[in-house]
mmCIF file of C-alpha atoms in Angstrom:
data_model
loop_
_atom_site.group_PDB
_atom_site.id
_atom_site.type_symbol
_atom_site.label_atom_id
_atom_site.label_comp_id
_atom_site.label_asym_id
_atom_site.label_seq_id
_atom_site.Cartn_x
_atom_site.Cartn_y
_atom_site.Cartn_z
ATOM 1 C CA UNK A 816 100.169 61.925 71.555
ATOM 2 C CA UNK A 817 101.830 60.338 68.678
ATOM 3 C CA UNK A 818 101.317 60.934 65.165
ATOM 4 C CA UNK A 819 98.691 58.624 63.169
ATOM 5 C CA UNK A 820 100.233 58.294 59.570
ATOM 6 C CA UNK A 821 98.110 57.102 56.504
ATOM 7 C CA UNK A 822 99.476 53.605 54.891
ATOM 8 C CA UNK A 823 100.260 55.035 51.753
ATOM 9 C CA UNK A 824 102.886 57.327 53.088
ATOM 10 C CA UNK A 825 104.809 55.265 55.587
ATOM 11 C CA UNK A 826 104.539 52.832 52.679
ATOM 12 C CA UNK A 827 106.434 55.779 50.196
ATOM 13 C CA UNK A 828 108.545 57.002 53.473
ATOM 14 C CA UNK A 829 109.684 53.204 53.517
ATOM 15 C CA UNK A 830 110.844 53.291 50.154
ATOM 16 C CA UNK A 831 112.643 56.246 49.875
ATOM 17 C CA UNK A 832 114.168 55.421 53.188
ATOM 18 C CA UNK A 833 115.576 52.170 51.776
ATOM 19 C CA UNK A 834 116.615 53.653 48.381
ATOM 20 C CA UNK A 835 114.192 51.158 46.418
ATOM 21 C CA UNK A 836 111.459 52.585 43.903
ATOM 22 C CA UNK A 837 107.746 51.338 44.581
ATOM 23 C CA UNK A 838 106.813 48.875 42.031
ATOM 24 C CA UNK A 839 104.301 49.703 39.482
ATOM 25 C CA UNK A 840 101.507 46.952 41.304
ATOM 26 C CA UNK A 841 101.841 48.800 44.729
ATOM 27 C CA UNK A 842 101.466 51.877 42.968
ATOM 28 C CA UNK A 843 98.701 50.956 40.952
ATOM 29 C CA UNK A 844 97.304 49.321 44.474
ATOM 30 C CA UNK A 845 97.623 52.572 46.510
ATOM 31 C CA UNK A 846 96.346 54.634 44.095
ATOM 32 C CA UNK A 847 92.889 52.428 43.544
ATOM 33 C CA UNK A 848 92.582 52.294 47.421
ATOM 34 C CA UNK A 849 93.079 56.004 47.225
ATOM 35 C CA UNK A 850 90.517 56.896 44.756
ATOM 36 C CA UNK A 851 88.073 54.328 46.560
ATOM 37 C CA UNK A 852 88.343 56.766 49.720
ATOM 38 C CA UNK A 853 87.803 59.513 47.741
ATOM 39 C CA UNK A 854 84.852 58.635 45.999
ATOM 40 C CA UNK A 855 82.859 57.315 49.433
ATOM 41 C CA UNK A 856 84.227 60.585 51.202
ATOM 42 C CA UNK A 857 82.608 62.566 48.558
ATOM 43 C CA UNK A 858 79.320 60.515 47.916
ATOM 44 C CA UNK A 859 78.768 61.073 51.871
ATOM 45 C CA UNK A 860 79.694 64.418 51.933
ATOM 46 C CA UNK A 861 76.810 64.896 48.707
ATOM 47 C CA UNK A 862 74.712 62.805 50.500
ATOM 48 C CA UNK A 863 74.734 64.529 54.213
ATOM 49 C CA UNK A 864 74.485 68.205 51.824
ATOM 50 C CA UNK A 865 71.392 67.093 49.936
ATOM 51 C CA UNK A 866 69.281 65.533 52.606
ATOM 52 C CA UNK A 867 69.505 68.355 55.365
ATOM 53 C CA UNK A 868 67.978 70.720 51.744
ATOM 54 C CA UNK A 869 65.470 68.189 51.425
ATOM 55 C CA UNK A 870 64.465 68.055 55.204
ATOM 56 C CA UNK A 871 64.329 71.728 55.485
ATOM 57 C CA UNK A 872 62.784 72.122 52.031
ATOM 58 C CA UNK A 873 60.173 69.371 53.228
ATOM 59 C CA UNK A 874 59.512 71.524 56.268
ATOM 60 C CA UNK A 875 59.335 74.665 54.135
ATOM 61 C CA UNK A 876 56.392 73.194 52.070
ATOM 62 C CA UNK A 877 54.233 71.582 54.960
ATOM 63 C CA UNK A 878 54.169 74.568 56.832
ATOM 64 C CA UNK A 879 53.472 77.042 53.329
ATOM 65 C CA UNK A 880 50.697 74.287 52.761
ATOM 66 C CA UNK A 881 49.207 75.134 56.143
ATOM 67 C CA UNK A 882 49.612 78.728 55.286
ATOM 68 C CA UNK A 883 47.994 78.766 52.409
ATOM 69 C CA UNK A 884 45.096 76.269 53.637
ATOM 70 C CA UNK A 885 44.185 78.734 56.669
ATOM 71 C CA UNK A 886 45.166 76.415 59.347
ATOM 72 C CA UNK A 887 48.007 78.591 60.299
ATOM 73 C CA UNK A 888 49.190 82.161 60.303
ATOM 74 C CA UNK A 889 52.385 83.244 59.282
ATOM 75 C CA UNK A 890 52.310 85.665 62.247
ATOM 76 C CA UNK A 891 52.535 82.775 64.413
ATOM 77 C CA UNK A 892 55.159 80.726 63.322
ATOM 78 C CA UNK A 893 59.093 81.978 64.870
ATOM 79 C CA UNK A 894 61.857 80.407 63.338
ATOM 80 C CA UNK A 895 65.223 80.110 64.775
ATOM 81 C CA UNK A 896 68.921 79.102 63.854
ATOM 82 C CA UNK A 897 70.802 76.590 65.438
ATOM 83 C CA UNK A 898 74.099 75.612 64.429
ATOM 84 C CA UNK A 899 75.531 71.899 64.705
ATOM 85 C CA UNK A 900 78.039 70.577 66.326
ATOM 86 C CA UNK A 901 80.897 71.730 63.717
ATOM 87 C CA UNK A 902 79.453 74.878 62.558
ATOM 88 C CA UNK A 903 81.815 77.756 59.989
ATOM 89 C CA UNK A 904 82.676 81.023 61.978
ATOM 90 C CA UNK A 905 80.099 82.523 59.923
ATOM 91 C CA UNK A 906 77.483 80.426 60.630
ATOM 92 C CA UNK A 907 78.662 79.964 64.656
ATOM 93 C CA UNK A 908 77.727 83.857 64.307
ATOM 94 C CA UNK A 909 73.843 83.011 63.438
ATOM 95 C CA UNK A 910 73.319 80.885 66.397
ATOM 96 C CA UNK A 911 69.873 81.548 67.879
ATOM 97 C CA UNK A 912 68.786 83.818 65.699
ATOM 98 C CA UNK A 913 65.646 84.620 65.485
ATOM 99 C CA UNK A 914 63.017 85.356 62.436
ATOM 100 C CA UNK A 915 59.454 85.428 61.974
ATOM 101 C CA UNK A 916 58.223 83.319 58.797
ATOM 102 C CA UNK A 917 59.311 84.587 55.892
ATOM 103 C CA UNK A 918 62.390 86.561 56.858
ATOM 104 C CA UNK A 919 65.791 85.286 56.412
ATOM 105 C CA UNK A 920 68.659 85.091 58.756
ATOM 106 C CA UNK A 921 72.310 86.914 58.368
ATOM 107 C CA UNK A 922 75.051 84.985 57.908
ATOM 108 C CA UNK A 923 78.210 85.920 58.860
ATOM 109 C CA UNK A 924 79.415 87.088 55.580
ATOM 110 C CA UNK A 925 76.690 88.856 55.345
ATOM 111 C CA UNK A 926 74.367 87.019 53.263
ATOM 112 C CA UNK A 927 70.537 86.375 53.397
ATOM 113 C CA UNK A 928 69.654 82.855 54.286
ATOM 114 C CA UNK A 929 66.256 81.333 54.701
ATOM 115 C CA UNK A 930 67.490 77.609 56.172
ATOM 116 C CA UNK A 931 70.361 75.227 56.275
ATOM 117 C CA UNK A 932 70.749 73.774 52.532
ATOM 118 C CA UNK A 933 69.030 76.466 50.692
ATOM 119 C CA UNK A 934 69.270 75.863 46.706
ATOM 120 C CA UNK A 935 71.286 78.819 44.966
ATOM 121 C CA UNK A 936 74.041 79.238 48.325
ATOM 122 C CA UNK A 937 77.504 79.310 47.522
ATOM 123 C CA UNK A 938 79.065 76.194 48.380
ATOM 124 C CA UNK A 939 81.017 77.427 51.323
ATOM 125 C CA UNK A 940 77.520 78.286 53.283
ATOM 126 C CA UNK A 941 76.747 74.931 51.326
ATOM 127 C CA UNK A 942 78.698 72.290 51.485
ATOM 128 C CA UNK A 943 78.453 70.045 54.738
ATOM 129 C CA UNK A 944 76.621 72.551 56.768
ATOM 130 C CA UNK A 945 75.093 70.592 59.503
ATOM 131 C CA UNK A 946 73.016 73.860 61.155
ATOM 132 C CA UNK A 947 69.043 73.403 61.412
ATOM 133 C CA UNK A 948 66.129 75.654 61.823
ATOM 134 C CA UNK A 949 63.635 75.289 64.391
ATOM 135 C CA UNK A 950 60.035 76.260 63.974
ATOM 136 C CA UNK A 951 57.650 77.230 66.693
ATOM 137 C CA UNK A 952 53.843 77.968 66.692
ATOM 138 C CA UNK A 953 53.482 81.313 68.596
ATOM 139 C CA UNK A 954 50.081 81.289 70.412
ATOM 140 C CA UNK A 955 47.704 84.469 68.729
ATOM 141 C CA UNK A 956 48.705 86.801 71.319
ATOM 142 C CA UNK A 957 52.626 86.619 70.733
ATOM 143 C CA UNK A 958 54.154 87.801 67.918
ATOM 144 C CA UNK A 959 57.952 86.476 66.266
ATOM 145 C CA UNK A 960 60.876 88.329 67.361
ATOM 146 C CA UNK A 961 64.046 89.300 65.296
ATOM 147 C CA UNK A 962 66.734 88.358 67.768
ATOM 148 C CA UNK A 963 70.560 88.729 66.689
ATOM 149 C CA UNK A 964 71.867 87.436 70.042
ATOM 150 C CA UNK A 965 75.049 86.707 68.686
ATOM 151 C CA UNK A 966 75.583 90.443 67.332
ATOM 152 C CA UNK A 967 74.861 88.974 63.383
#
């Protein structure tokens, strides 16, 4: 397969292939397009972080709420890690875990975690995680399991 290259660079290979300096406009040019990039990379990246805390943090409330108003149990409700599509080794090693309400999961490094996005993680369980947690209602006669299936 050949190798994609990035404008810019071919641009500078070009350049110090022929011997000829880059003038200052296609400098100036290449570093705004640059920044540009870099500034809608990161604005995604801060965007796709805070909504999956808000959805799970959403989640967390409703089902407190229900808690608290008697409608539900805590013994009933079984939540359960599932990582995305492009999950960290650490988190890979939470896959289907299991937890009753309450109770956080492991992480990999060790680390308790009660959902994807939690306020207060370190940015590298942080940052870009794209895990969830499912919730199931356990009918009164079952009770949640703690299930490490991965060995976590």
């Amino acid at each position: 397969a050949p190798v994609v290259q990035n404008a810019p660079a071919v641009t500078a290979q070009r350049a110090i292939d022929a011997g000829k300096p880059l003038d200052p406009e296609q400098i100036d040019r290449m570093v705004d397009r640059y920044t540009e990039r870099a500034i809608k990379y990161r604005s995604e990246v801060i965007g796709r972080t805070e909504a999956l805390a808000a959805v799970h943090q959403g989640m967390d409330a409703s089902y407190q709420q229900a808690i608290d108003d008697g409608v539900l149990e805590a013994a009933q409700i079984e939540c359960k890690w599932v990582t995305g599509p492009r999950p960290r080794a650490w988190h890979q090693s939470m896959n289907l875990q299991t937890r009753p309400w309450g109770s956080p999961f492991t992480s990999g490094h060790g680390g308790a975690i009660m959902h994807p996005g939690e306020a207060g993680l370190p940015a590298d369980e942080l940052v870009q995680c794209n895990c969830a947690r499912t919730v199931r209602i356990l009918p009164p006669s079952k009770s949640p399991e703690t299930r490490n299936p991965t060995g976590a």
